[in-house]
Amino acid sequence: MNLKPFLTILFLVAVVGCNAESTNNNKVNSTLGAEKHNKTTPTQQKSMSIDDSLKSFSETLNQKDPSKFISLTNSQGINLVRIFTSGNLGSRGAPLSQIVNPTTVTNEIAFPVEGQTAFDIPAMFPSLPIGSFQGVIHQKLQMPSNIPAYDQWTPILINSLKNIPEIENGAPIILASDKGDYWVFSDAQIIDDILVGGFAIFTIHNNTLKLTAIIELL
């Protein structure tokens, strides 16, 4: 009996089977590789989200778009804080700490304050506009376990920024809490151990980062 044709057929079947298995393995490995590449941690996702939020914030102040500003804020209210860390100098008025309705913002992206100059948000952030925030310095927000009211945040901000050399020249800095539930865009300087500048604070509301507070230290 001539087995050559039979053996030839078996060989071809084996080759085809191996090639098919190799192709399937390559597809599986390629899919797993893509999934691994695309997988991001919750912290990384929030980091990308704050970059997007800050880009919208920057564009809003640059364009002076009240409706866009309102869409970025916590609808329950935004905390406005103004503290004279360098002294009242006898004529600056009382410190400000109040929650306002975001819809009361003016076309200049400011909030009127009775008996004081308006809370002018674009003036607090001279580093803006910034096209991309991926290159902005990211540092840890030194958040205590008992989170104080926003008008008590000055020590938190100083402790978070004081060891960053760039703060002396007023470089913009993004601060993030360990849990990723507080993000702060700092546009400030430390001058003679006194922190001055603007701080935009974002927190999580319904799984979305919202502008919750703005602090001005003068």
Coordinates of C-alpha atoms in Angstrom, one line a residue:
M1 CA 0.0 0.0 0.0
N2 CA 1.3 3.4 -0.9
L3 CA 1.1 5.7 2.2
K4 CA 2.7 8.7 0.7
P5 CA -0.5 10.5 -0.4
F6 CA -2.1 9.7 3.0
L7 CA 0.9 11.1 4.9
T8 CA 1.0 14.2 2.7
I9 CA -2.6 14.9 3.6
L10 CA -1.9 14.5 7.3
F11 CA 1.0 16.9 7.1
L12 CA -1.0 19.5 5.3
V13 CA -3.8 19.3 7.9
A14 CA -1.3 19.7 10.7
V15 CA 0.3 22.7 9.1
V16 CA -3.1 24.4 8.6
G17 CA -4.1 23.7 12.2
C18 CA -0.9 25.1 13.6
N19 CA -1.2 28.3 11.4
A20 CA -4.8 28.7 12.6
E21 CA -3.8 28.3 16.3
S22 CA -0.9 30.7 15.8
T23 CA -3.2 33.3 14.2
N24 CA -5.8 33.0 17.0
N25 CA -3.0 33.3 19.7
N26 CA -1.7 36.4 17.9
K27 CA -5.2 37.9 17.9
V28 CA -5.7 37.2 21.6
N29 CA -2.3 38.5 22.5
S30 CA -2.9 41.6 20.4
T31 CA -6.3 42.2 22.2
L32 CA -4.8 41.7 25.6
G33 CA -1.9 44.0 24.8
A34 CA -4.3 46.7 23.6
E35 CA -6.5 46.3 26.7
K36 CA -3.4 46.5 28.9
H37 CA -2.2 49.6 27.1
N38 CA -5.6 51.3 27.3
K39 CA -6.3 50.4 30.9
T40 CA -5.9 53.3 33.3
T41 CA -6.2 53.5 37.0
P42 CA -8.9 55.6 38.7
T43 CA -6.2 58.2 39.8
Q44 CA -4.9 58.4 36.2
Q45 CA -8.5 58.8 34.9
K46 CA -9.1 61.7 37.4
S47 CA -5.8 63.2 36.4
M48 CA -6.9 63.3 32.8
S49 CA -10.2 64.6 33.9
I50 CA -8.7 67.5 35.8
D51 CA -6.6 68.4 32.8
D52 CA -9.7 68.6 30.7
S53 CA -11.5 70.6 33.4
L54 CA -8.7 73.1 33.8
K55 CA -8.5 73.5 30.0
S56 CA -12.2 74.4 30.0
F57 CA -11.6 76.7 33.0
S58 CA -8.7 78.4 31.1
E59 CA -10.8 78.8 27.9
T60 CA -13.7 80.2 29.9
L61 CA -11.7 82.9 31.6
N62 CA -9.9 83.8 28.3
Q63 CA -13.2 84.0 26.4
K64 CA -15.1 85.5 29.4
D65 CA -18.0 83.1 28.8
P66 CA -20.4 83.1 31.8
S67 CA -22.5 80.2 30.6
K68 CA -19.5 78.0 30.2
F69 CA -18.2 79.1 33.6
I70 CA -21.6 78.1 35.2
S71 CA -21.4 74.7 33.6
L72 CA -18.0 74.1 35.3
T73 CA -19.3 74.9 38.8
N74 CA -21.1 73.0 41.5
S75 CA -24.7 74.0 41.0
Q76 CA -25.3 74.0 44.7
G77 CA -23.0 77.0 45.0
I78 CA -19.4 78.1 44.8
N79 CA -17.3 79.2 47.7
L80 CA -15.5 82.5 47.4
V81 CA -12.7 83.2 49.8
R82 CA -10.5 86.3 50.0
I83 CA -7.9 86.5 52.8
F84 CA -5.3 89.3 53.3
T85 CA -2.4 87.1 54.3
S86 CA 0.1 90.0 54.0
G87 CA -2.0 92.2 56.3
N88 CA -5.1 94.3 56.0
L89 CA -3.1 97.5 55.5
G90 CA -6.0 99.5 57.0
S91 CA -8.0 99.8 53.9
R92 CA -8.6 96.4 52.3
G93 CA -11.9 95.6 54.1
A94 CA -12.9 92.5 55.9
P95 CA -11.9 89.0 54.8
L96 CA -14.4 87.4 52.5
S97 CA -15.9 83.9 52.9
Q98 CA -19.3 83.2 51.4
I99 CA -21.1 80.8 49.1
V100 CA -22.7 82.3 46.0
N101 CA -25.0 81.1 43.2
P102 CA -22.8 80.6 40.1
T103 CA -25.5 82.1 38.0
T104 CA -24.8 85.5 39.5
V105 CA -21.4 85.7 37.8
T106 CA -21.0 88.8 35.5
N107 CA -20.0 88.9 31.9
E108 CA -16.5 89.7 33.1
I109 CA -16.4 86.4 35.1
A110 CA -16.6 88.3 38.4
F111 CA -18.8 88.3 41.4
P112 CA -20.0 91.6 43.0
V113 CA -19.1 91.9 46.7
E114 CA -21.0 94.4 48.8
G115 CA -18.6 97.0 50.3
Q116 CA -15.6 95.6 48.5
T117 CA -14.0 95.3 45.1
A118 CA -15.5 92.6 42.9
F119 CA -14.2 89.1 43.1
D120 CA -12.5 89.2 39.7
I121 CA -11.6 85.6 38.8
P122 CA -9.5 86.2 35.6
A123 CA -7.3 88.6 37.5
M124 CA -6.4 85.9 40.0
F125 CA -4.9 83.6 37.4
P126 CA -2.4 85.5 35.3
S127 CA -0.8 82.3 34.0
L128 CA -3.9 81.6 32.0
P129 CA -4.7 80.8 29.3
I130 CA -2.7 77.6 29.1
G131 CA -3.4 75.3 26.1
S132 CA -2.4 72.0 27.7
F133 CA -2.1 71.2 31.4
Q134 CA -0.3 67.9 30.9
G135 CA 3.1 69.7 31.3
V136 CA 2.0 71.6 34.4
I137 CA 3.7 70.5 37.7
H138 CA 1.6 68.0 39.7
Q139 CA 2.2 67.8 43.4
K140 CA 0.5 66.3 46.5
L141 CA -2.1 68.3 48.3
Q142 CA -1.2 68.0 52.0
M143 CA -4.7 67.4 53.1
P144 CA -5.4 66.7 56.9
S145 CA -7.8 64.0 57.9
N146 CA -10.2 66.6 59.2
I147 CA -10.9 68.8 56.2
P148 CA -11.4 72.4 57.3
A149 CA -13.7 75.1 55.8
Y150 CA -12.2 76.8 52.7
D151 CA -11.4 79.9 54.6
Q152 CA -9.0 77.8 56.8
W153 CA -7.1 76.4 53.9
T154 CA -4.1 78.8 53.9
P155 CA -1.9 76.5 56.0
I156 CA -2.8 73.5 53.7
L157 CA -1.8 75.4 50.6
I158 CA 1.5 76.8 52.2
N159 CA 2.5 73.3 53.4
S160 CA 1.7 71.8 49.9
L161 CA 3.7 74.5 48.0
K162 CA 6.6 75.6 50.2
N163 CA 9.0 72.9 49.1
I164 CA 8.4 73.4 45.3
P165 CA 11.2 75.6 43.9
E166 CA 9.1 76.9 41.0
I167 CA 6.6 78.5 43.4
E168 CA 9.1 81.4 44.0
N169 CA 8.7 82.4 40.3
G170 CA 4.9 82.0 40.4
A171 CA 4.7 78.8 38.2
P172 CA 1.3 77.3 37.9
I173 CA 1.0 74.1 39.9
I174 CA -1.7 71.4 40.2
L175 CA -2.2 69.9 43.7
A176 CA -4.0 66.6 44.2
S177 CA -5.2 64.9 47.4
D178 CA -4.2 61.2 47.9
K179 CA -7.8 60.0 47.2
G180 CA -8.1 62.2 44.2
D181 CA -11.2 63.9 45.6
Y182 CA -9.6 67.4 45.8
W183 CA -7.7 69.1 43.0
V184 CA -6.3 72.6 43.2
F185 CA -5.0 74.8 40.4
S186 CA -2.5 77.2 42.0
D187 CA -1.4 80.4 40.3
A188 CA 0.6 81.9 43.2
Q189 CA 3.9 82.8 44.7
I190 CA 5.6 82.6 48.1
I191 CA 7.1 86.1 48.8
D192 CA 9.0 86.5 52.1
D193 CA 7.2 83.3 53.4
I194 CA 3.8 84.8 52.5
L195 CA 1.7 82.9 50.0
V196 CA -0.2 85.2 47.6
G197 CA -2.2 84.3 44.5
G198 CA -5.3 82.5 43.2
F199 CA -6.5 78.9 43.8
A200 CA -9.3 77.1 41.9
I201 CA -10.5 74.1 43.8
F202 CA -12.3 71.2 42.1
T203 CA -14.1 68.3 43.8
I204 CA -16.1 65.3 42.7
H205 CA -19.9 65.7 42.3
N206 CA -21.9 62.9 40.7
N207 CA -18.6 61.4 39.4
T208 CA -17.7 64.6 37.7
L209 CA -15.1 67.2 38.7
K210 CA -16.7 70.6 39.4
L211 CA -15.3 73.9 40.4
T212 CA -16.3 74.2 44.1
A213 CA -14.2 77.1 45.5
I214 CA -11.9 79.9 44.6
I215 CA -9.5 81.3 47.1
E216 CA -7.7 84.6 46.7
L217 CA -4.7 85.3 49.0
L218 CA -3.5 88.9 49.0

